Coordinates of C-alpha atoms in Angstrom, one line a residue:
Chain A
X1 CA 28.7 -37.0 -42.7
X2 CA 25.8 -39.1 -43.9
X3 CA 25.3 -42.6 -42.7
X4 CA 22.9 -44.9 -44.3
X5 CA 21.7 -47.6 -41.9
X6 CA 21.6 -50.2 -44.6
X7 CA 23.9 -49.2 -47.4
X8 CA 23.2 -51.3 -50.4
X9 CA 26.8 -51.3 -51.8
X10 CA 29.9 -53.1 -50.5
X11 CA 31.6 -49.8 -50.2
X12 CA 28.7 -48.3 -48.2
X13 CA 28.6 -51.3 -45.9
X14 CA 32.3 -51.2 -45.3
X15 CA 32.0 -47.4 -44.5
X16 CA 29.1 -48.0 -42.1
X17 CA 30.9 -50.8 -40.3
X18 CA 34.1 -48.8 -40.0
X19 CA 32.4 -45.7 -38.7
X20 CA 30.3 -47.7 -36.3
X21 CA 33.4 -49.6 -34.9
X22 CA 35.7 -46.6 -35.0
X23 CA 33.9 -43.3 -34.6
X24 CA 36.4 -40.5 -35.0
X25 CA 36.4 -39.4 -31.4
X26 CA 37.1 -43.0 -30.4
X27 CA 39.8 -43.6 -33.0
X28 CA 41.7 -40.4 -32.1
X29 CA 40.4 -39.5 -28.6
X30 CA 41.7 -36.4 -26.8
X31 CA 40.7 -37.7 -23.4
X32 CA 41.1 -40.9 -21.5
X33 CA 39.3 -42.3 -18.5
X34 CA 40.5 -40.8 -15.2
X35 CA 42.3 -44.0 -14.2
X36 CA 44.7 -43.8 -17.1
X37 CA 47.3 -42.1 -15.0
X38 CA 50.5 -44.2 -14.7
X39 CA 53.9 -44.2 -16.4
X40 CA 53.2 -47.9 -17.3
X41 CA 50.8 -46.6 -20.0
X42 CA 53.6 -45.0 -22.0
X43 CA 55.4 -48.3 -22.8
X44 CA 52.8 -49.1 -25.5
X45 CA 53.5 -45.9 -27.4
X46 CA 57.2 -46.2 -26.7
X47 CA 57.2 -49.7 -28.3
X48 CA 55.5 -48.2 -31.4
X49 CA 58.0 -45.4 -31.5
X50 CA 60.9 -47.9 -31.2
X51 CA 59.3 -50.0 -34.0
X52 CA 59.3 -46.9 -36.3
X53 CA 63.0 -46.4 -35.6
X54 CA 63.7 -50.0 -36.3
X55 CA 61.8 -49.7 -39.6
X56 CA 63.5 -46.5 -40.6
X57 CA 67.0 -47.7 -39.8
X58 CA 66.2 -51.0 -41.6
X59 CA 65.0 -49.0 -44.6
X60 CA 68.3 -47.1 -44.7
X61 CA 70.2 -50.4 -44.6
X62 CA 68.1 -51.8 -47.4
X63 CA 68.9 -48.8 -49.7
X64 CA 72.5 -49.7 -50.0
X65 CA 72.2 -53.5 -49.6
X66 CA 73.1 -56.1 -47.1
X67 CA 77.0 -55.7 -47.3
X68 CA 77.1 -51.9 -47.0
X69 CA 77.4 -51.9 -43.2
X70 CA 80.6 -54.0 -43.3
X71 CA 82.6 -51.6 -45.4
X72 CA 81.2 -48.1 -44.5
X73 CA 81.5 -46.4 -41.1
X74 CA 78.2 -44.7 -41.8
X75 CA 76.7 -48.1 -42.7
X76 CA 78.0 -49.5 -39.4
X77 CA 76.4 -46.7 -37.5
X78 CA 73.1 -47.3 -39.2
X79 CA 73.4 -51.0 -38.3
X80 CA 74.1 -50.0 -34.7
X81 CA 71.0 -47.8 -34.8
X82 CA 69.1 -50.8 -36.1
X83 CA 70.4 -53.1 -33.3
X84 CA 69.8 -50.6 -30.4
X85 CA 66.3 -49.7 -31.6
X86 CA 65.5 -53.4 -31.7
X87 CA 66.8 -53.7 -28.1
X88 CA 64.6 -50.8 -27.1
X89 CA 61.7 -52.1 -29.0
X90 CA 61.9 -55.6 -27.4
X91 CA 62.5 -54.1 -23.9
X92 CA 59.6 -51.6 -24.1
X93 CA 57.3 -54.3 -25.5
X94 CA 58.1 -56.7 -22.7
X95 CA 57.6 -54.0 -20.0
X96 CA 54.3 -53.2 -21.8
X97 CA 53.4 -56.9 -21.6
X98 CA 54.2 -57.1 -17.9
X99 CA 52.1 -54.0 -17.3
X100 CA 49.1 -55.4 -19.2
X101 CA 49.4 -58.8 -17.5
X102 CA 49.2 -57.2 -14.0
X103 CA 46.2 -55.1 -15.1
X104 CA 44.6 -58.2 -16.5
X105 CA 44.0 -56.0 -19.6
X106 CA 42.1 -58.8 -21.4
X107 CA 39.0 -58.3 -19.2
X108 CA 35.8 -57.0 -20.8
X109 CA 36.0 -58.4 -24.3
X110 CA 39.6 -57.3 -24.7
X111 CA 41.0 -60.9 -25.2
X112 CA 41.8 -60.2 -28.8
X113 CA 43.8 -57.2 -27.8
X114 CA 46.0 -59.5 -25.6
X115 CA 46.1 -62.2 -28.3
X116 CA 47.3 -59.7 -31.0
X117 CA 49.8 -58.3 -28.6
X118 CA 51.3 -61.6 -27.8
X119 CA 51.4 -62.6 -31.5
X120 CA 53.2 -59.3 -32.1
X121 CA 55.8 -60.3 -29.5
X122 CA 56.3 -63.8 -30.9
X123 CA 56.4 -62.4 -34.5
X124 CA 59.0 -59.9 -33.4
X125 CA 61.2 -62.7 -32.0
X126 CA 61.1 -64.3 -35.4
X127 CA 61.9 -61.1 -37.2
X128 CA 64.8 -60.4 -34.8
X129 CA 66.1 -63.9 -35.3
X130 CA 66.1 -63.6 -39.1
X131 CA 68.0 -60.3 -38.6
X132 CA 70.7 -62.1 -36.8
X133 CA 70.9 -64.6 -39.7
X134 CA 71.4 -62.0 -42.4
X135 CA 74.3 -60.0 -40.7
X136 CA 76.6 -62.0 -43.0
X137 CA 79.3 -62.4 -40.3
X138 CA 80.6 -65.0 -37.9
X139 CA 77.5 -64.5 -35.7
X140 CA 75.2 -65.4 -38.6
X141 CA 77.3 -68.4 -39.5
X142 CA 77.1 -69.9 -36.1
X143 CA 73.5 -68.9 -35.3
X144 CA 72.3 -70.4 -38.6
X145 CA 74.2 -73.7 -38.2
X146 CA 72.9 -74.1 -34.7
X147 CA 69.3 -73.0 -35.3
X148 CA 68.9 -75.3 -38.2
X149 CA 68.8 -78.3 -35.8
X150 CA 65.9 -76.9 -33.8
X151 CA 63.9 -76.1 -37.0
X152 CA 64.9 -79.3 -38.7
X153 CA 63.7 -81.4 -35.7
X154 CA 60.2 -80.1 -36.4
X155 CA 60.4 -80.4 -40.1
X156 CA 60.4 -76.6 -40.5
X157 CA 63.9 -76.6 -41.9
X158 CA 62.7 -78.5 -45.0
X159 CA 61.0 -75.3 -46.2
X160 CA 62.5 -72.5 -44.1
X161 CA 66.3 -72.9 -44.6
X162 CA 68.2 -70.6 -42.2
X163 CA 71.4 -71.2 -44.1
X164 CA 69.9 -69.7 -47.3
X165 CA 70.9 -66.1 -47.0
X166 CA 68.6 -65.0 -49.8
X167 CA 65.6 -66.6 -48.3
X168 CA 66.3 -65.3 -44.9
X169 CA 66.8 -61.7 -46.2
X170 CA 63.4 -61.9 -47.9
X171 CA 61.8 -63.0 -44.7
X172 CA 63.6 -60.4 -42.6
X173 CA 63.1 -57.3 -44.7
X174 CA 59.7 -58.1 -46.2
X175 CA 57.5 -61.0 -45.0
X176 CA 58.1 -60.7 -41.2
X177 CA 57.9 -56.9 -41.0
X178 CA 54.7 -57.1 -43.1
X179 CA 53.2 -59.6 -40.7
X180 CA 54.4 -57.8 -37.5
X181 CA 53.3 -54.4 -38.9
X182 CA 49.8 -55.7 -39.7
X183 CA 49.4 -57.3 -36.3
X184 CA 50.5 -54.0 -34.7
X185 CA 47.9 -52.1 -36.6
X186 CA 45.2 -54.6 -35.7
X187 CA 46.4 -54.4 -32.0
X188 CA 46.2 -50.6 -31.9
X189 CA 42.7 -50.6 -33.5
X190 CA 41.6 -53.2 -30.9
X191 CA 42.8 -50.9 -28.2
X192 CA 41.0 -47.9 -29.7
X193 CA 37.8 -50.0 -30.2
X194 CA 37.6 -51.4 -26.7
X195 CA 39.2 -48.6 -24.8
X196 CA 41.7 -48.9 -21.9
X197 CA 40.7 -51.6 -19.4
X198 CA 39.2 -50.2 -16.2
X199 CA 40.5 -51.0 -12.7
X200 CA 39.3 -54.2 -11.0
X201 CA 36.1 -54.3 -9.0
X202 CA 34.7 -50.9 -8.8
X203 CA 31.4 -50.8 -6.9
X204 CA 29.4 -47.6 -7.5
X205 CA 27.9 -48.0 -4.0
X206 CA 31.3 -47.6 -2.5
X207 CA 32.1 -44.5 -4.4
X208 CA 31.8 -41.1 -2.9
X209 CA 29.5 -39.1 -5.1
X210 CA 31.0 -35.8 -4.4
X211 CA 34.7 -36.1 -4.3
X212 CA 36.0 -33.7 -6.8
X213 CA 38.2 -32.0 -4.2
X214 CA 40.0 -35.2 -3.6
X215 CA 41.1 -35.8 -7.2
Chain B
X1 CA 82.4 -40.8 -26.0
X2 CA 82.2 -44.4 -27.0
X3 CA 82.4 -47.7 -25.1
X4 CA 84.2 -50.6 -26.8
X5 CA 82.0 -53.7 -26.3
X6 CA 84.2 -55.8 -28.7
X7 CA 86.3 -57.1 -25.8
X8 CA 85.5 -60.6 -24.5
X9 CA 82.3 -60.7 -22.4
X10 CA 82.0 -61.3 -18.7
X11 CA 79.6 -64.0 -17.6
X12 CA 77.7 -64.7 -14.3
X13 CA 77.3 -68.3 -13.2
X14 CA 74.7 -69.5 -10.7
X15 CA 73.3 -73.1 -10.5
X16 CA 72.7 -73.9 -14.2
X17 CA 72.3 -70.2 -15.0
X18 CA 74.9 -68.5 -17.2
X19 CA 74.2 -65.0 -18.3
X20 CA 76.4 -62.3 -19.8
X21 CA 76.8 -59.2 -17.8
X22 CA 75.4 -57.3 -20.8
X23 CA 72.2 -59.2 -20.9
X24 CA 71.9 -59.0 -17.1
X25 CA 72.3 -55.2 -17.3
X26 CA 69.6 -55.0 -20.0
X27 CA 67.2 -57.1 -17.9
X28 CA 68.0 -55.1 -14.7
X29 CA 67.3 -51.9 -16.6
X30 CA 64.0 -53.3 -17.8
X31 CA 62.9 -54.3 -14.3
X32 CA 64.0 -50.9 -12.9
X33 CA 62.0 -49.1 -15.6
X34 CA 59.0 -51.3 -14.8
X35 CA 59.2 -50.6 -11.1
X36 CA 59.7 -46.9 -11.6
X37 CA 56.7 -46.8 -14.0
X38 CA 54.6 -48.3 -11.2
X39 CA 55.8 -46.1 -8.3
X40 CA 56.6 -42.7 -9.9
X41 CA 53.7 -40.2 -9.8
X42 CA 52.2 -39.5 -13.3
X43 CA 51.6 -35.9 -14.2
X44 CA 48.0 -35.0 -13.6
X45 CA 46.2 -33.7 -16.6
X46 CA 43.0 -31.6 -16.6
X47 CA 40.1 -33.7 -15.8
X48 CA 36.7 -33.2 -17.4
X49 CA 33.7 -35.1 -18.7
Chain C
X1 CA 34.9 -26.0 -11.5
X2 CA 31.8 -28.2 -11.5
X3 CA 31.3 -31.1 -9.2
X4 CA 31.5 -34.3 -11.0
X5 CA 31.0 -37.8 -9.6
X6 CA 34.0 -40.1 -10.1
X7 CA 31.7 -42.7 -11.6
X8 CA 28.4 -41.8 -13.0
X9 CA 25.3 -43.9 -12.1
X10 CA 24.9 -46.6 -14.8
X11 CA 23.9 -45.1 -18.0
X12 CA 22.2 -46.8 -21.0
X13 CA 25.6 -46.9 -22.6
X14 CA 26.5 -49.8 -20.3
X15 CA 23.2 -51.6 -20.3
X16 CA 22.0 -53.8 -23.1
X17 CA 18.2 -53.3 -23.4
X18 CA 17.4 -56.9 -22.8
X19 CA 19.4 -57.2 -19.6
X20 CA 18.1 -56.3 -16.2
X21 CA 21.2 -55.7 -14.2
X22 CA 21.9 -54.0 -11.0
X23 CA 23.9 -50.8 -10.9
X24 CA 26.8 -52.8 -9.4
X25 CA 26.8 -55.3 -12.2
X26 CA 26.7 -52.6 -14.7
X27 CA 29.6 -50.9 -13.1
X28 CA 31.6 -54.1 -13.2
X29 CA 30.8 -54.4 -16.9
X30 CA 34.2 -53.5 -18.4
X31 CA 33.1 -53.9 -22.0
X32 CA 31.1 -50.7 -22.7
X33 CA 32.2 -47.2 -23.2
X34 CA 33.6 -45.6 -20.0
X35 CA 30.8 -43.6 -18.4
X36 CA 33.0 -42.2 -15.7
X37 CA 35.1 -39.1 -15.6
X38 CA 37.8 -38.5 -18.1
X39 CA 41.1 -36.6 -18.2
X40 CA 42.7 -34.7 -21.0
X41 CA 45.1 -37.0 -22.8
X42 CA 46.8 -36.0 -26.0
X43 CA 47.7 -39.2 -27.7
X44 CA 49.3 -37.5 -30.7
X45 CA 51.5 -35.4 -28.5
X46 CA 52.4 -38.4 -26.4
X47 CA 53.4 -40.3 -29.6
X48 CA 55.5 -37.4 -31.0
X49 CA 57.3 -37.0 -27.7
X50 CA 57.9 -40.8 -27.5
X51 CA 59.2 -40.9 -31.1
X52 CA 61.6 -38.0 -30.5
X53 CA 62.9 -39.5 -27.1
X54 CA 63.2 -43.0 -28.5
X55 CA 65.0 -41.8 -31.6
X56 CA 67.5 -39.8 -29.6
X57 CA 68.0 -42.7 -27.2
X58 CA 68.6 -45.2 -30.0
X59 CA 71.0 -42.7 -31.8
X60 CA 72.9 -42.2 -28.5
X61 CA 73.1 -45.9 -27.7
X62 CA 74.3 -46.6 -31.3
X63 CA 77.0 -43.8 -31.0
X64 CA 78.2 -45.0 -27.6
X65 CA 78.1 -48.7 -27.9
X66 CA 78.2 -49.4 -31.7
X67 CA 77.4 -53.0 -32.8
X68 CA 79.3 -56.2 -33.2
X69 CA 80.7 -57.5 -36.5
X70 CA 83.1 -60.4 -35.9
X71 CA 84.6 -61.3 -39.3
X72 CA 83.2 -64.4 -41.0
X73 CA 84.9 -67.7 -41.1
X74 CA 85.7 -68.9 -44.6
X75 CA 86.9 -72.3 -45.8
X76 CA 90.0 -70.5 -46.7
X77 CA 90.6 -68.9 -43.2
X78 CA 89.7 -72.2 -41.5
X79 CA 92.0 -74.4 -43.6
X80 CA 94.8 -71.9 -43.1
X81 CA 94.3 -71.5 -39.3
X82 CA 93.8 -75.2 -38.5
X83 CA 94.7 -77.3 -41.5
X84 CA 94.6 -80.6 -39.6
X85 CA 91.0 -79.9 -38.5
X86 CA 90.1 -79.2 -42.0
X87 CA 91.7 -82.4 -43.3
X88 CA 90.1 -84.5 -40.6
X89 CA 86.7 -83.0 -41.5
X90 CA 87.2 -83.5 -45.2
X91 CA 88.1 -87.2 -44.5
X92 CA 84.8 -87.6 -42.7
X93 CA 82.9 -86.0 -45.6
X94 CA 84.5 -88.5 -48.0
X95 CA 83.8 -91.6 -45.9
X96 CA 80.3 -90.5 -45.0
X97 CA 80.8 -90.2 -41.2
X98 CA 80.6 -86.4 -40.8
X99 CA 77.7 -84.6 -39.1
X100 CA 76.2 -83.6 -42.4
X101 CA 76.7 -87.0 -44.0
X102 CA 74.8 -88.7 -41.1
X103 CA 72.3 -85.9 -40.4
X104 CA 69.1 -87.3 -41.9
X105 CA 66.3 -85.1 -43.2
X106 CA 66.4 -82.6 -44.8
X107 CA 69.9 -83.4 -46.1
X108 CA 70.4 -87.2 -46.2
X109 CA 68.3 -90.4 -46.1
X110 CA 70.2 -91.8 -43.1
X111 CA 67.7 -94.0 -41.3
X112 CA 66.8 -93.7 -37.7
X113 CA 68.5 -90.4 -36.9
X114 CA 65.5 -88.0 -37.3
X115 CA 64.4 -86.5 -34.0
X116 CA 61.0 -87.6 -32.5
X117 CA 58.4 -86.4 -30.2
X118 CA 57.0 -89.7 -28.8
X119 CA 56.5 -91.9 -31.8
X120 CA 56.2 -89.0 -34.3
X121 CA 59.1 -87.6 -36.3
X122 CA 58.1 -84.4 -38.1
X123 CA 61.7 -84.2 -39.3
X124 CA 61.3 -87.5 -41.1
X125 CA 57.9 -86.7 -42.4
X126 CA 59.1 -83.4 -43.9
X127 CA 61.5 -85.3 -46.1
X128 CA 64.9 -84.7 -47.7
X129 CA 64.4 -81.4 -49.4
X130 CA 68.0 -80.3 -49.6
X131 CA 69.8 -83.6 -50.6
X132 CA 73.5 -83.6 -49.9
X133 CA 76.0 -86.2 -50.9
X134 CA 79.0 -85.1 -48.8
X135 CA 81.6 -87.0 -50.7
X136 CA 80.4 -85.8 -54.1
X137 CA 79.3 -82.3 -53.2
X138 CA 82.0 -81.4 -50.7
X139 CA 85.1 -83.2 -52.1
X140 CA 84.9 -84.8 -55.6
X141 CA 83.0 -82.1 -57.5
X142 CA 85.1 -79.2 -56.3
X143 CA 88.2 -81.1 -57.1
X144 CA 86.9 -82.0 -60.6
X145 CA 87.1 -78.3 -61.5
X146 CA 90.9 -78.0 -60.9
X147 CA 92.7 -78.1 -64.3
X148 CA 96.3 -79.1 -65.1
X149 CA 97.1 -81.4 -62.2
X150 CA 97.9 -84.9 -63.6
X151 CA 98.2 -86.5 -60.2
X152 CA 94.8 -85.2 -59.2
X153 CA 93.3 -86.3 -62.5
X154 CA 94.7 -89.8 -62.0
X155 CA 93.4 -89.9 -58.4
X156 CA 89.9 -88.8 -59.5
X157 CA 89.9 -91.3 -62.3
X158 CA 90.8 -94.1 -59.9
X159 CA 88.1 -92.9 -57.5
X160 CA 85.5 -92.6 -60.2
X161 CA 86.1 -96.1 -61.6
X162 CA 86.3 -97.9 -58.3
X163 CA 83.4 -99.8 -56.7
X164 CA 81.5 -98.2 -53.8
X165 CA 83.0 -100.8 -51.5
X166 CA 86.6 -99.9 -52.6
X167 CA 85.9 -96.2 -52.1
X168 CA 84.4 -96.8 -48.7
X169 CA 87.4 -99.0 -47.7
X170 CA 90.0 -96.4 -48.8
X171 CA 88.2 -93.4 -47.2
X172 CA 87.4 -95.2 -43.9
X173 CA 91.0 -96.5 -43.6
X174 CA 92.4 -93.1 -44.2
X175 CA 89.9 -91.4 -41.8
X176 CA 90.8 -93.9 -39.1
X177 CA 94.6 -93.5 -39.7
X178 CA 94.2 -89.7 -39.6
X179 CA 92.4 -89.8 -36.3
X180 CA 95.2 -92.0 -34.9
X181 CA 98.0 -89.8 -36.3
X182 CA 99.6 -87.3 -33.8
X183 CA 97.6 -84.0 -34.0
X184 CA 95.6 -85.5 -36.9
X185 CA 98.6 -84.5 -39.0
X186 CA 98.2 -86.0 -42.5
X187 CA 102.0 -85.9 -42.8
X188 CA 102.2 -88.4 -39.9
X189 CA 99.6 -90.9 -41.1
X190 CA 100.7 -94.5 -41.0
X191 CA 101.3 -96.3 -44.2
X192 CA 98.2 -98.1 -45.5
X193 CA 95.9 -98.9 -48.4
X194 CA 94.2 -95.5 -49.0
X195 CA 94.0 -95.6 -52.8
X196 CA 93.6 -92.0 -54.2
X197 CA 92.3 -90.5 -51.0
X198 CA 95.5 -88.9 -49.6
X199 CA 96.0 -87.1 -52.9
X200 CA 92.4 -85.9 -53.1
X201 CA 92.4 -84.7 -49.5
X202 CA 95.7 -82.9 -50.0
X203 CA 94.4 -81.2 -53.1
X204 CA 91.2 -80.2 -51.4
X205 CA 93.2 -78.6 -48.6
X206 CA 95.3 -76.7 -51.2
X207 CA 92.1 -75.6 -53.0
X208 CA 90.5 -74.4 -49.7
X209 CA 93.6 -72.5 -48.7
X210 CA 93.6 -70.6 -52.0
X211 CA 90.0 -69.7 -51.4
X212 CA 88.8 -71.7 -54.4
X213 CA 86.7 -74.1 -52.3
X214 CA 84.5 -71.2 -50.9
X215 CA 83.4 -70.4 -54.4
X216 CA 83.1 -74.0 -55.6
X217 CA 80.9 -75.1 -52.7
X218 CA 78.6 -72.0 -53.0
X219 CA 78.2 -71.9 -56.7
X220 CA 77.9 -75.7 -57.5
X221 CA 77.9 -75.0 -61.2
X222 CA 75.6 -71.9 -61.2
X223 CA 76.5 -68.2 -61.4
X224 CA 74.1 -66.4 -59.1
X225 CA 73.7 -68.0 -55.7
X226 CA 72.3 -66.9 -52.3
X227 CA 72.1 -70.2 -50.6
X228 CA 75.1 -70.9 -48.2
X229 CA 73.8 -74.3 -47.0
X230 CA 76.7 -76.4 -48.4
X231 CA 79.7 -74.3 -47.3
X232 CA 78.1 -73.6 -43.9
X233 CA 77.4 -77.3 -43.3
X234 CA 81.0 -78.2 -44.2
X235 CA 82.4 -75.5 -42.0
X236 CA 80.1 -76.5 -39.1
X237 CA 81.3 -80.2 -39.4
X238 CA 84.7 -79.1 -38.3
X239 CA 85.8 -78.1 -34.8
X240 CA 87.0 -74.7 -35.8
X241 CA 83.7 -72.8 -36.0
X242 CA 82.4 -74.5 -32.8
X243 CA 85.6 -73.7 -30.8
X244 CA 85.5 -70.1 -31.9
X245 CA 81.8 -69.9 -30.9
X246 CA 82.5 -71.6 -27.5
X247 CA 85.1 -68.9 -26.8
X248 CA 82.4 -66.3 -27.4
X249 CA 79.9 -68.2 -25.1
X250 CA 77.6 -68.9 -28.0
X251 CA 77.3 -72.7 -27.6
X252 CA 74.0 -74.3 -26.8
X253 CA 75.2 -75.6 -23.4
X254 CA 76.4 -72.0 -22.6
X255 CA 73.0 -70.5 -23.0
X256 CA 74.5 -69.3 -26.2
X257 CA 71.2 -68.6 -27.9
X258 CA 70.8 -65.4 -25.9
X259 CA 74.4 -64.4 -26.1
X260 CA 76.3 -62.1 -28.5
X261 CA 79.9 -61.9 -29.5
X262 CA 82.1 -59.6 -27.4
X263 CA 80.4 -57.8 -24.5
X264 CA 77.2 -56.9 -26.4
X265 CA 73.8 -57.8 -25.1
X266 CA 72.1 -60.5 -27.2
X267 CA 68.7 -62.0 -27.8
X268 CA 67.8 -61.9 -24.0
X269 CA 64.2 -62.7 -25.0
X270 CA 65.3 -66.2 -25.8
X271 CA 66.2 -66.9 -22.2
X272 CA 63.5 -69.5 -21.7
X273 CA 64.2 -71.3 -25.0
X274 CA 67.9 -71.7 -24.2
X275 CA 67.1 -72.5 -20.5
X276 CA 65.5 -75.9 -21.3
X277 CA 68.7 -77.1 -23.0
X278 CA 70.5 -76.8 -19.7
X279 CA 68.3 -79.1 -17.7
X280 CA 67.2 -82.7 -17.8
X281 CA 65.6 -84.4 -19.6
X282 CA 66.5 -82.1 -22.5
X283 CA 70.2 -81.7 -21.7
X284 CA 70.7 -85.5 -22.1
X285 CA 68.1 -86.3 -24.8
X286 CA 68.8 -87.1 -28.4
X287 CA 65.5 -85.5 -29.2
X288 CA 66.2 -82.3 -27.3
X289 CA 65.6 -80.0 -30.2
X290 CA 62.2 -81.4 -31.0
X291 CA 61.2 -81.6 -27.4
X292 CA 62.3 -78.0 -26.6
X293 CA 60.6 -76.8 -29.7
X294 CA 57.4 -78.6 -28.8
X295 CA 57.5 -77.3 -25.2
X296 CA 58.1 -73.7 -26.3
X297 CA 55.3 -74.1 -28.8
X298 CA 52.9 -75.1 -26.0
X299 CA 54.2 -72.3 -23.7
X300 CA 53.8 -69.7 -26.5
X301 CA 50.3 -70.9 -27.1
X302 CA 49.7 -70.6 -23.3
X303 CA 51.0 -67.0 -23.4
X304 CA 48.6 -66.2 -26.3
X305 CA 45.7 -67.8 -24.5
X306 CA 46.3 -66.3 -21.0
X307 CA 42.8 -64.6 -21.1
X308 CA 41.2 -68.1 -21.5
X309 CA 43.3 -70.0 -18.9
X310 CA 41.5 -70.4 -15.6
X311 CA 43.9 -69.8 -12.7
X312 CA 46.6 -68.1 -14.8
X313 CA 44.2 -65.3 -15.7
X314 CA 43.4 -64.8 -12.1
X315 CA 47.0 -64.2 -11.0
X316 CA 46.7 -60.4 -11.4
X317 CA 43.7 -60.5 -9.1
X318 CA 45.5 -62.5 -6.4
X319 CA 48.7 -60.5 -6.6
X320 CA 47.3 -57.0 -6.7
X321 CA 50.1 -55.1 -8.5
X322 CA 47.1 -53.2 -10.1
X323 CA 46.6 -51.5 -6.7
X324 CA 49.9 -49.7 -7.3
X325 CA 49.1 -48.9 -11.0
X326 CA 45.6 -47.5 -10.2
X327 CA 46.5 -46.3 -6.7
X328 CA 45.1 -42.7 -7.3
X329 CA 41.9 -44.1 -8.6
X330 CA 41.4 -46.6 -5.7
X331 CA 42.3 -43.9 -3.2
X332 CA 39.8 -41.5 -4.6
X333 CA 37.3 -44.3 -4.9
X334 CA 37.6 -44.9 -1.2
X335 CA 38.1 -48.6 -1.6

């Protein structure tokens, strides 16, 4: 791989910047600091896994359209898969958030990792909400007629009409997944760029130099 | 094996709090997973530089 | 096996050339590349295992618990189940006293009803973007499409040629009489000067019961349509939808935002949003929606900004849950 220090082209500059920010062994590392040894660390990847199941089941629902699940038992099962993967996604994400809070994982120039993570959480709440609106059943009817009051009180309802099924379907299956997906990608890249936050207050003077046997 | 959740829900009341048993179970499972994640030993991988 | 220190002495990786820092400060620097010992960690394998486990878990939960699908309410099913509620609601649409007719922005220009935060009403500023004339849109126009009914044609002609004052007088009188009638039964309304209103309301009920009103309210003269604002607002003005929702614990004062029909879990993540509606001053405020939205906006911003909030960002240091997470590390570090 050749790397020019000052590439004259836009493409070259982009490549230089990308490879500098994300060297391959940092982007896809096969080792982690010794302190990365707790089950709490698996909830990030579990959240991403659940998100993929959400997207896959949502894609299956999209293929045959929004009314399919009402009239087909297969469709109803795919809808159930969509619902339960969302429950798993939200649960794993919240546990991940709890874990990262107690690690104060924003330390060491990792604030943007926290910020993108919380934006992902809030964006997912919006995405889930629009999902409830486009079920086209009693649930959607009541949720939309109640939620309109909250949104109208802030002027949002003048443009974002929760009783417009077509508009909400667009938001649910395109706009919000796009936004949440992009934030997730940025979030994961932030994690890879800055690495996993180290434990609090490690003083090298306190550390035994020769403690291999104790690990 | 399937469980029919279409029957009317059960709700817990305490002070101003009203929560469905289903939601309470979900939250309890989340808290349990969190605590287990903190206390259960994580498999040790090979350490190296 | 070679002997490796847990944490290397500070290396140039951690030190910016211009800085003269102690080894301790360097070790506290959590921004640089980790210079200590590593462990093997196969991210891809972890991801594949997670994907398989989560997929199986979701498939199993879906198979065991399924998902709720309570059948929708239509104007037809409502008007058949509780015709008196439908008629009472239709009367309020005609005399302009229904929830929709008096809503304010974005549906009507009703003055003084928009919610405020202090002196500011974002609801009012955003304007009337979905104008609704409940008498015309919900009653008169749907009835105008019914052919071959001379009594209805005469009633509509009388309504159309009357002054606004006369229409209001007929509609209000009928609405009042209906509310005083036993069970709001239109058959038991006292004799009065209601003009064409009783005929119009009776025909609207018949149209609704046949299912015609569902289509008429949705389509409003067009063919393709995906906006259910009008039929939903009409249905929500009645008591039927709300009563059905209350029976499912979905109402605002029942923490309904986080509940689901039947015994399914709902949007439990909305617990804080729905909580505020249960306590004062929100539970008794006419501006509750705007105030709760504002409060949740501020709190959400706070969550995003935790790393920058003095005090909040120190909580994990004061309550050392991290001692548990990194217990192996601290044990081996001898601290």
